[in-house]
PDB file of C-alpha atoms and ligand atoms in Angstrom:
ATOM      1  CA  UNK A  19      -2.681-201.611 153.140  1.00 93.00           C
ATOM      2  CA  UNK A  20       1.211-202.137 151.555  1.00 98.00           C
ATOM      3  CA  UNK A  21       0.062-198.178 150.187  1.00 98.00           C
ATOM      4  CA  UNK A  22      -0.807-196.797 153.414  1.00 98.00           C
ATOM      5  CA  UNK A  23       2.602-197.984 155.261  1.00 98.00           C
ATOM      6  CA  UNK A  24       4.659-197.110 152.233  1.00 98.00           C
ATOM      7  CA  UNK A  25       3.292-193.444 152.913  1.00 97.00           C
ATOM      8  CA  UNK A  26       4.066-194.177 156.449  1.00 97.00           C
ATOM      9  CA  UNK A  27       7.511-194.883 156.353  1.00 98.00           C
ATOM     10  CA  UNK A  28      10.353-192.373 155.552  1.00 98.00           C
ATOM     11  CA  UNK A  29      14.160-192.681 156.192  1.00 98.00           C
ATOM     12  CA  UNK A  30      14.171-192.257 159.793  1.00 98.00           C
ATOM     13  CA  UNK A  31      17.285-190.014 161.059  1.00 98.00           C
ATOM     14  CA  UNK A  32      16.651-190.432 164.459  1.00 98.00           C
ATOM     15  CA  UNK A  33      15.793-194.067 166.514  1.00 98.00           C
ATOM     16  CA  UNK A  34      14.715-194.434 170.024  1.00 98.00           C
ATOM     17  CA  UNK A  35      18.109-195.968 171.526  1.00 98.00           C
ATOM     18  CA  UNK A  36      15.532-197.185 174.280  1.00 98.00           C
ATOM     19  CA  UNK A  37      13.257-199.022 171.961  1.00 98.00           C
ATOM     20  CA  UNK A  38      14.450-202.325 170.493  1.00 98.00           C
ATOM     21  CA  UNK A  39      12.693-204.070 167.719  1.00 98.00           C
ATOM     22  CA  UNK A  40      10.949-207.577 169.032  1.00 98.00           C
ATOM     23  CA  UNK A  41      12.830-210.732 167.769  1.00 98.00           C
ATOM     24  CA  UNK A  42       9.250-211.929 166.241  1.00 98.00           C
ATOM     25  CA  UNK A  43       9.221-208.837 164.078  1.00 98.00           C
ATOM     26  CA  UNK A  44      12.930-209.155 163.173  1.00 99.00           C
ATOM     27  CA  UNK A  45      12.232-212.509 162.054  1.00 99.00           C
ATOM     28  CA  UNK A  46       9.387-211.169 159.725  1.00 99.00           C
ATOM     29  CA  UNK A  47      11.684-208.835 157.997  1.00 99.00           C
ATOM     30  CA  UNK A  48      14.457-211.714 157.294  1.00 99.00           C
ATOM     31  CA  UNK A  49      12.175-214.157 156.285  1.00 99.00           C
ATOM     32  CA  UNK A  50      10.799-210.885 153.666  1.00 99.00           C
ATOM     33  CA  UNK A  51      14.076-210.930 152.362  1.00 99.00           C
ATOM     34  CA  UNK A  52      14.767-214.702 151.774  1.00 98.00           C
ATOM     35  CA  UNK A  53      11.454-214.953 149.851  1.00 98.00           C
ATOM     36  CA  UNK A  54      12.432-212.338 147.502  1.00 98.00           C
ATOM     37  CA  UNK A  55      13.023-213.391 144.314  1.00 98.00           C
ATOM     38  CA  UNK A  56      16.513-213.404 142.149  1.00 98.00           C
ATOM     39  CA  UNK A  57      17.858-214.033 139.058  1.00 98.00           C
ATOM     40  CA  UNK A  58      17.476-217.938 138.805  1.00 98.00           C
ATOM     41  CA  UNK A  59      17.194-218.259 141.959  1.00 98.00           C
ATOM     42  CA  UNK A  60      20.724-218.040 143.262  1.00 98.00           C
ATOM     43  CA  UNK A  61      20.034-215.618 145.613  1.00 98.00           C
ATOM     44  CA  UNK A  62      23.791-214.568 145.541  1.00 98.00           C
ATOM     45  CA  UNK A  63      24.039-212.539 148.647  1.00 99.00           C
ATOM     46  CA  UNK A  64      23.994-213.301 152.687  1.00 98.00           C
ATOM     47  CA  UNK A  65      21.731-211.423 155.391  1.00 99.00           C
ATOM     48  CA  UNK A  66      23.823-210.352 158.547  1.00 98.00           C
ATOM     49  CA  UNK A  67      21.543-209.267 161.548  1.00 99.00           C
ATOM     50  CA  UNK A  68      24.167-206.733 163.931  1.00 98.00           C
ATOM     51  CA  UNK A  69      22.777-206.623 167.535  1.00 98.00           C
ATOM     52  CA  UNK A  70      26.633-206.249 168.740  1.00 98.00           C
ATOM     53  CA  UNK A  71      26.367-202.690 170.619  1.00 98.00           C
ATOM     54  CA  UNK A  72      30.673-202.894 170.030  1.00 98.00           C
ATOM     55  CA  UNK A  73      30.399-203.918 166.100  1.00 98.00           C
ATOM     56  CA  UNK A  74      27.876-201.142 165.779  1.00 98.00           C
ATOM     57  CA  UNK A  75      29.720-198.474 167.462  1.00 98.00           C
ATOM     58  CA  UNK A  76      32.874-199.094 165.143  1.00 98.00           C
ATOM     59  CA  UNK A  77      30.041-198.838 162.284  1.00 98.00           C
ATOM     60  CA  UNK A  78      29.661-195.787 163.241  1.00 98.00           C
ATOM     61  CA  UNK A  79      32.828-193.558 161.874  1.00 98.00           C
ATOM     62  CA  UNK A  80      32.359-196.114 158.605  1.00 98.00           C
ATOM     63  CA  UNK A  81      28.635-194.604 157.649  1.00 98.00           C
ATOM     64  CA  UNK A  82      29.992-190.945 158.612  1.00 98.00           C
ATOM     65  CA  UNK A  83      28.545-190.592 161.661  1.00 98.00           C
ATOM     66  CA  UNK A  84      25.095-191.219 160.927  1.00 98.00           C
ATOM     67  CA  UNK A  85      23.965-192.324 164.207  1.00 98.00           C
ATOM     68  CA  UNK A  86      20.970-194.577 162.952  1.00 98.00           C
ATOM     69  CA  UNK A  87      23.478-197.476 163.153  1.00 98.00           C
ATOM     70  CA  UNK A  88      24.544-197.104 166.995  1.00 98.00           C
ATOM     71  CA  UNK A  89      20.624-196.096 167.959  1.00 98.00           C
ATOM     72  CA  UNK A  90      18.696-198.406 166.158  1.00 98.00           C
ATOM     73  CA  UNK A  91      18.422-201.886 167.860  1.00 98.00           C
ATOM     74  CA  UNK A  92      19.390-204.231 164.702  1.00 98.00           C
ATOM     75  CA  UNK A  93      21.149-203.571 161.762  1.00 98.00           C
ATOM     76  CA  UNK A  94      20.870-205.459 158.709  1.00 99.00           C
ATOM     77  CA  UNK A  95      23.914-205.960 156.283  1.00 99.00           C
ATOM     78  CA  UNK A  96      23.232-206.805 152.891  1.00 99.00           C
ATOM     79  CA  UNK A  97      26.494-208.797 151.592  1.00 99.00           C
ATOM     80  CA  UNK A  98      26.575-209.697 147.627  1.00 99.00           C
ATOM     81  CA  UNK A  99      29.077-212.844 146.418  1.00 98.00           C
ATOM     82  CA  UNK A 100      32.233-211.141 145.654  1.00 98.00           C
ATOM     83  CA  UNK A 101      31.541-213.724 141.898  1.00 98.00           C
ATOM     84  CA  UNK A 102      30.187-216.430 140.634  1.00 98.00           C
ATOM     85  CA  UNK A 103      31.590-219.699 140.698  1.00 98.00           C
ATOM     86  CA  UNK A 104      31.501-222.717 139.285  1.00 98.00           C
ATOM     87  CA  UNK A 105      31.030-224.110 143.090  1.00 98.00           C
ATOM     88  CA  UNK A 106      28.018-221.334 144.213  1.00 98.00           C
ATOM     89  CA  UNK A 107      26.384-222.260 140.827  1.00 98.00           C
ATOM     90  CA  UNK A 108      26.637-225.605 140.942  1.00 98.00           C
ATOM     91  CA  UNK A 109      25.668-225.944 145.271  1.00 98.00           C
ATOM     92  CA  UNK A 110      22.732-223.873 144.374  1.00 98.00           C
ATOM     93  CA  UNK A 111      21.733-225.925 141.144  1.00 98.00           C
ATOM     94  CA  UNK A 112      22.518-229.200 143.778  1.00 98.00           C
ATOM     95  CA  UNK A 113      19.758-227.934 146.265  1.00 98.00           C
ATOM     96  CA  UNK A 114      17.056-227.098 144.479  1.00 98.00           C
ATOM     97  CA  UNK A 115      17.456-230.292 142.252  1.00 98.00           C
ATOM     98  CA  UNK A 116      17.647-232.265 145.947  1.00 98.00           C
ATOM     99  CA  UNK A 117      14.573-229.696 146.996  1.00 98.00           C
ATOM    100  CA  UNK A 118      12.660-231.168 144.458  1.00 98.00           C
ATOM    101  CA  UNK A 119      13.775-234.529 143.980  1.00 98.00           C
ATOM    102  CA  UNK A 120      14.193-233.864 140.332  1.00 98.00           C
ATOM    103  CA  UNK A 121      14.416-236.658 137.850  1.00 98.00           C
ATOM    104  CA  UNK A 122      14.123-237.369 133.967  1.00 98.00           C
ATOM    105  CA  UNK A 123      13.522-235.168 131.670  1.00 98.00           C
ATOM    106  CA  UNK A 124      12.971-232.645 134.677  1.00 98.00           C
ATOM    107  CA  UNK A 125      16.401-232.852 135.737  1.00 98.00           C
ATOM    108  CA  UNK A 126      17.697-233.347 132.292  1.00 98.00           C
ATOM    109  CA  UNK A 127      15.922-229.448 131.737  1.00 98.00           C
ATOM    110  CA  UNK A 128      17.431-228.611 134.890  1.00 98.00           C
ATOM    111  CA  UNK A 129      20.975-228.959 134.076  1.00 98.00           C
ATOM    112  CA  UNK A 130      21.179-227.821 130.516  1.00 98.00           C
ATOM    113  CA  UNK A 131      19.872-224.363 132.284  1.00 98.00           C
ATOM    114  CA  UNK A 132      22.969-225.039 134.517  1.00 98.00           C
ATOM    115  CA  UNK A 133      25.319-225.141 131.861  1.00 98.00           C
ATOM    116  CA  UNK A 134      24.063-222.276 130.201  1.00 98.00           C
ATOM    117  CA  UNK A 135      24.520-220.368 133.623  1.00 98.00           C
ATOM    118  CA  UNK A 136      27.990-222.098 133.758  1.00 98.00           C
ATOM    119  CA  UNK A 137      28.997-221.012 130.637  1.00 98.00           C
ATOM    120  CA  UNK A 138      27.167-217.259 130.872  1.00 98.00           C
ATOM    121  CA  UNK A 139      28.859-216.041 134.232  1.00 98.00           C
ATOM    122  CA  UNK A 140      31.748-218.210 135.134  1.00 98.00           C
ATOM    123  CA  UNK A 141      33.959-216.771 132.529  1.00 98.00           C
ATOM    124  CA  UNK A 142      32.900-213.379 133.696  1.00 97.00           C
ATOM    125  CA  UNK A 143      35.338-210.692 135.085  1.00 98.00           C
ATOM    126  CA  UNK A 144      34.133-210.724 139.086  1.00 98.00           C
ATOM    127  CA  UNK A 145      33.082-206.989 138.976  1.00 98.00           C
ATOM    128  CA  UNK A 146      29.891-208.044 136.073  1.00 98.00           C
ATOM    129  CA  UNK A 147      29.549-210.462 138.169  1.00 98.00           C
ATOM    130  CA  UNK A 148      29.479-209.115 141.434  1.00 98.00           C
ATOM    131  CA  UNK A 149      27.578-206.010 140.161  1.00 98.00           C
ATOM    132  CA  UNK A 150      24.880-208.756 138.775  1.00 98.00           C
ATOM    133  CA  UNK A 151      24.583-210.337 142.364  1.00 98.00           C
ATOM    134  CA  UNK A 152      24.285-206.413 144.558  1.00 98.00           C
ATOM    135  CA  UNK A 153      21.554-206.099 141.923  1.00 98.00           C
ATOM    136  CA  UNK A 154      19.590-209.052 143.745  1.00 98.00           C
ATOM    137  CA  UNK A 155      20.244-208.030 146.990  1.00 99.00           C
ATOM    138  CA  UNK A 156      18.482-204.759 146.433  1.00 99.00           C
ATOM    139  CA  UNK A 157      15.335-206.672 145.769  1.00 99.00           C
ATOM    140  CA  UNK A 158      15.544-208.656 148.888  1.00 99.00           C
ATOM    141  CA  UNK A 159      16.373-204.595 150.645  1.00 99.00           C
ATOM    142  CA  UNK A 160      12.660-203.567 149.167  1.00 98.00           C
ATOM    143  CA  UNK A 161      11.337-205.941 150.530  1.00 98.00           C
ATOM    144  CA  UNK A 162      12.482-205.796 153.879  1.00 99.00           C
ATOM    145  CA  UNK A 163      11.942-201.996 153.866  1.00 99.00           C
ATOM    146  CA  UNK A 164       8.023-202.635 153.013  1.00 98.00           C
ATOM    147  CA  UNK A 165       7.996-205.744 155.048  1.00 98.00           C
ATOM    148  CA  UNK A 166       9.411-203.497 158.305  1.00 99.00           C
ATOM    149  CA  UNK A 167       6.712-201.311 157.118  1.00 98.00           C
ATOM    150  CA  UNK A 168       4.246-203.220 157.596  1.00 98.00           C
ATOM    151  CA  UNK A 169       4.955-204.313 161.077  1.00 98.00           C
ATOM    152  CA  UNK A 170       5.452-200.207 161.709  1.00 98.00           C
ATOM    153  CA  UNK A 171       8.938-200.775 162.498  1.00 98.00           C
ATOM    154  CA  UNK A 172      11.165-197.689 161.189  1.00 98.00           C
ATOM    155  CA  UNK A 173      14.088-198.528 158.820  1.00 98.00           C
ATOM    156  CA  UNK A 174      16.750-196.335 157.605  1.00 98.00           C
ATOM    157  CA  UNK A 175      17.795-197.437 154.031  1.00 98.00           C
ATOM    158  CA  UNK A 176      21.681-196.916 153.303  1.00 98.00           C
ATOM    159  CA  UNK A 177      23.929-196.819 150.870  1.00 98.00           C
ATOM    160  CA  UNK A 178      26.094-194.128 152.911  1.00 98.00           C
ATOM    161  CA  UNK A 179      29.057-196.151 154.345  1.00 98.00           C
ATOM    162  CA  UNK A 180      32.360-196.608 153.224  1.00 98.00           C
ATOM    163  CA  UNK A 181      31.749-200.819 151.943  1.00 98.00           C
ATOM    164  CA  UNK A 182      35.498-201.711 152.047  1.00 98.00           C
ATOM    165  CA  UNK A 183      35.621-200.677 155.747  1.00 98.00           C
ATOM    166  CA  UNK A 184      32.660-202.499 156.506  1.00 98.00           C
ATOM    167  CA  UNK A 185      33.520-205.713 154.844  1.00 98.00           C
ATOM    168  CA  UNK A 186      37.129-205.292 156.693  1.00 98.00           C
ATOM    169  CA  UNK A 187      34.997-205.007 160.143  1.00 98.00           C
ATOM    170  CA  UNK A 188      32.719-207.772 159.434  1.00 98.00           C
ATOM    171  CA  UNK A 189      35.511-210.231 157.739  1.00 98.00           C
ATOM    172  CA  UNK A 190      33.111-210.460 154.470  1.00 98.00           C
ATOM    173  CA  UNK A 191      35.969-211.013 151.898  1.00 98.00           C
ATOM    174  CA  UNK A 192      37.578-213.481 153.473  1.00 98.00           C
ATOM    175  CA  UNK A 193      33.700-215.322 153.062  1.00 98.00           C
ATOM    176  CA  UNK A 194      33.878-214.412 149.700  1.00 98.00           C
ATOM    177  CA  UNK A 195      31.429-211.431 150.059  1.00 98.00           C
ATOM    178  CA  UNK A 196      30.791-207.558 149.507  1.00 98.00           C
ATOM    179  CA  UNK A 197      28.708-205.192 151.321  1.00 98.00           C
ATOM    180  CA  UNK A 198      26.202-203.464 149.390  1.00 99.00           C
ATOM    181  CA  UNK A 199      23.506-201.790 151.773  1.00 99.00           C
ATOM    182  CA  UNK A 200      22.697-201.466 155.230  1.00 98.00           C
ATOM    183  CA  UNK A 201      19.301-201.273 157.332  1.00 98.00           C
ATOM    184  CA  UNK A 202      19.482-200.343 160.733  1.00 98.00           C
ATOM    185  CA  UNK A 203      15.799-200.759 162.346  1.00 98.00           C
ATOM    186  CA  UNK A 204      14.151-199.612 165.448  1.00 98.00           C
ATOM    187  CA  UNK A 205      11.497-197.114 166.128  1.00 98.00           C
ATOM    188  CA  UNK A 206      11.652-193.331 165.503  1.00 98.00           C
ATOM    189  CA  UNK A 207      12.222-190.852 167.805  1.00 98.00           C
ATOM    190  CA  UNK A 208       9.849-188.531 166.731  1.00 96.00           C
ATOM    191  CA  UNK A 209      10.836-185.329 168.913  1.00 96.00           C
ATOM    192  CA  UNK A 210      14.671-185.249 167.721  1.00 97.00           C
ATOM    193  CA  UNK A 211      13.961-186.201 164.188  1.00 96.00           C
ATOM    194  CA  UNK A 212      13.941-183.598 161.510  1.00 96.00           C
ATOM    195  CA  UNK A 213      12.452-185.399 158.710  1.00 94.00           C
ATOM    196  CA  UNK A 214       9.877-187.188 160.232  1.00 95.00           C
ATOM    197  CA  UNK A 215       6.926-184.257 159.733  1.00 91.00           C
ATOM    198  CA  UNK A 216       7.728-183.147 156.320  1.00 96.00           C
ATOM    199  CA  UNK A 217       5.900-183.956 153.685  1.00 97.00           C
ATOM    200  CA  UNK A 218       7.267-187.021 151.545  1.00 97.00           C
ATOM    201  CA  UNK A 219       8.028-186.166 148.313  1.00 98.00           C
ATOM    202  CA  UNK A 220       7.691-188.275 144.830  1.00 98.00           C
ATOM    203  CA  UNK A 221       7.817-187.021 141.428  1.00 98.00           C
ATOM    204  CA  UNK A 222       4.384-186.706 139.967  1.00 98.00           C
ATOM    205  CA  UNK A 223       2.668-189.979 138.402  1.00 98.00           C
ATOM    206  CA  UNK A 224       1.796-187.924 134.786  1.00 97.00           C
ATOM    207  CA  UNK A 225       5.786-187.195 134.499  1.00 98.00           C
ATOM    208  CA  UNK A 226       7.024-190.493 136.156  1.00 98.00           C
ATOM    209  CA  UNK A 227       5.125-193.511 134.544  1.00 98.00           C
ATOM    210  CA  UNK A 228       4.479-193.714 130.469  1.00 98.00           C
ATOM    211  CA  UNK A 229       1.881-195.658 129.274  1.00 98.00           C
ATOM    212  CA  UNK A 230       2.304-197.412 125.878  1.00 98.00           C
ATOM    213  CA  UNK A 231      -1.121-198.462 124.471  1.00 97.00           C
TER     214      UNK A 231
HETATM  215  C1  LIG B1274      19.788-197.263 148.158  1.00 72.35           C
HETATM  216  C2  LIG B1274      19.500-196.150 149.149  1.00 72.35           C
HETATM  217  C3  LIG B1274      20.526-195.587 149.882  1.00 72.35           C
HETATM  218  C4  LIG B1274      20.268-194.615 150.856  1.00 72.35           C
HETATM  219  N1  LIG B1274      21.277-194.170 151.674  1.00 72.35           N
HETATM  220  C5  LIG B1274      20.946-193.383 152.736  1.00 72.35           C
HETATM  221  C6  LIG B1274      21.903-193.081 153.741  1.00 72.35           C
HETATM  222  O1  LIG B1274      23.056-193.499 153.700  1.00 72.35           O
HETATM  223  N2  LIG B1274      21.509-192.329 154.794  1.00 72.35           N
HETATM  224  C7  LIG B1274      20.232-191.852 154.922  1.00 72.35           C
HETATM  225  O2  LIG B1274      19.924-191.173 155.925  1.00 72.35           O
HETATM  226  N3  LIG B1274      19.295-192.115 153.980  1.00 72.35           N
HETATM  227  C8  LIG B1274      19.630-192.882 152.909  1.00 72.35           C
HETATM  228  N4  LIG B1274      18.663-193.201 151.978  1.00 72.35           N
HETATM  229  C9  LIG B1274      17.305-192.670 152.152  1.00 72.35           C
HETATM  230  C10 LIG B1274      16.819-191.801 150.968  1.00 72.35           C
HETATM  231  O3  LIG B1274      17.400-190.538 151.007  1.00 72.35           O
HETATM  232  C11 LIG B1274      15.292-191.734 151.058  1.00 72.35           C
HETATM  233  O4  LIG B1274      14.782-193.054 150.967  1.00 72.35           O
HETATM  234  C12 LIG B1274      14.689-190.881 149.950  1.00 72.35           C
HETATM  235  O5  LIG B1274      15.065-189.531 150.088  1.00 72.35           O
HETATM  236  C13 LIG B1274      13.170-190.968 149.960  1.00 72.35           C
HETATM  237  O6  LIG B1274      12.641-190.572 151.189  1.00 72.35           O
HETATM  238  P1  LIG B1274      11.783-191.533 152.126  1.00 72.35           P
HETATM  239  O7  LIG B1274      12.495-192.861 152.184  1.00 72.35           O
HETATM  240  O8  LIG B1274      11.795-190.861 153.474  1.00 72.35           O
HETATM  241  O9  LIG B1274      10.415-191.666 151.552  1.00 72.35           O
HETATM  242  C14 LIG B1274      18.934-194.156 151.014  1.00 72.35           C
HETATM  243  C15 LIG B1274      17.905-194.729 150.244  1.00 72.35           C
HETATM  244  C16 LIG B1274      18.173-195.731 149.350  1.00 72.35           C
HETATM  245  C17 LIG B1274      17.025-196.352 148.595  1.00 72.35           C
END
């Protein structure tokens, strides 16, 4: 099933400005993302859903022109923690210890892994560090991309847009966070889009995948 809509899919160019994607469907895609799973757990980047039809028109000269951001009903921005911190460490630590009403020898476990996290990416110059937490939001971009699949919603995966602009626009680094990908959805418009019939292409399994016995 994940199979067949993953050969469904491709990077639409062109959305039906007329066709918005249903709230209940949009709410399937986030809740894809917040399951994904990240590097202990921190998940070190906010989701930011852009219905605005103003916010996305001034998108639009920031990803080139690519009109998937003013056509497509929702656009989702995928924002990575500028760092860590002591603070974001130790709130997320905090909530899944509260989560799980942790105790003894549990919680005793639980915060010597917090130190070594403390001690591991703390002293770290913010670029590691932000680099470490983009690297989780692209897992949490997979998934909505299949999850959006599933539902047969069309998504545009992008990394085209100038980020500095786009944090500027959306006031991210004043929140302490960096735009890393964007993913406006909607539904194709079939008749106006170029890729849409063309075969999709993937380097051959032989060449792509070694097996070590
Ligand atoms: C991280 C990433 C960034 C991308 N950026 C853009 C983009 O800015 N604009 C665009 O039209 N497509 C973008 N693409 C789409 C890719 O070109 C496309 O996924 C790839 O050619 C494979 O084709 P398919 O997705 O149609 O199967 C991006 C894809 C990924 C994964």
């Amino acid at each position: 099933m994940l199979l067949e809509k993953l050969n469904w899919r491709y990077a639409t160019k062109k959305f039906d400005p007329a066709r918005p994607v249903p709230q209940d469907k949009i709410d399937k895609i986030v809740e894809a993302v917040r399951l994904a799973p990240t590097s202990s757990g921190l998940q070190p980047y906010d989701l930011l859903v852009i219905t605005n039809p103003d916010i996305k028109a001034k998108i639009l000269p920031i990803a080139s022109g690519q009109t998937q951001v003013v056509d497509a009903s929702h656009i989702l921005v995928f924002a990575a923690w500028d760092t860590y911190t002591a603070d974001r460490i130790n709130a997320a630590f905090d909530f899944v210890e509260a989560e799980r009403q942790l105790t003894g020898e549990a919680l005793d476990n639980w915060n010597a892994y917090r130190h070594r996290l403390l001690n591991a990416y703390v002293p770290r110059d913010a670029r590691t560090n932000f680099e470490h937490a983009a690297r989780q939001s692209y897992i949490g971009f997979g998934f909505a991309i299949a999850e959006a699949a599933m539902l047969e919603v069309d998504a545009t995966p992008m990394e085209g847009f100038d980020a500095d602009a786009l944090d500027e626009l959306l006031g991210l680094r004043a929140r302490g966070l960096r735009s890393v990908t964007m993913l406006p959805l909607g539904y194709r418009q079939a008749d106006q889009d170029w890729l849409v019939g063309l075969k999709k292409v993937r380097r051959p399994k032989e060449e792509f995948v070694t097996v070590i016995r």
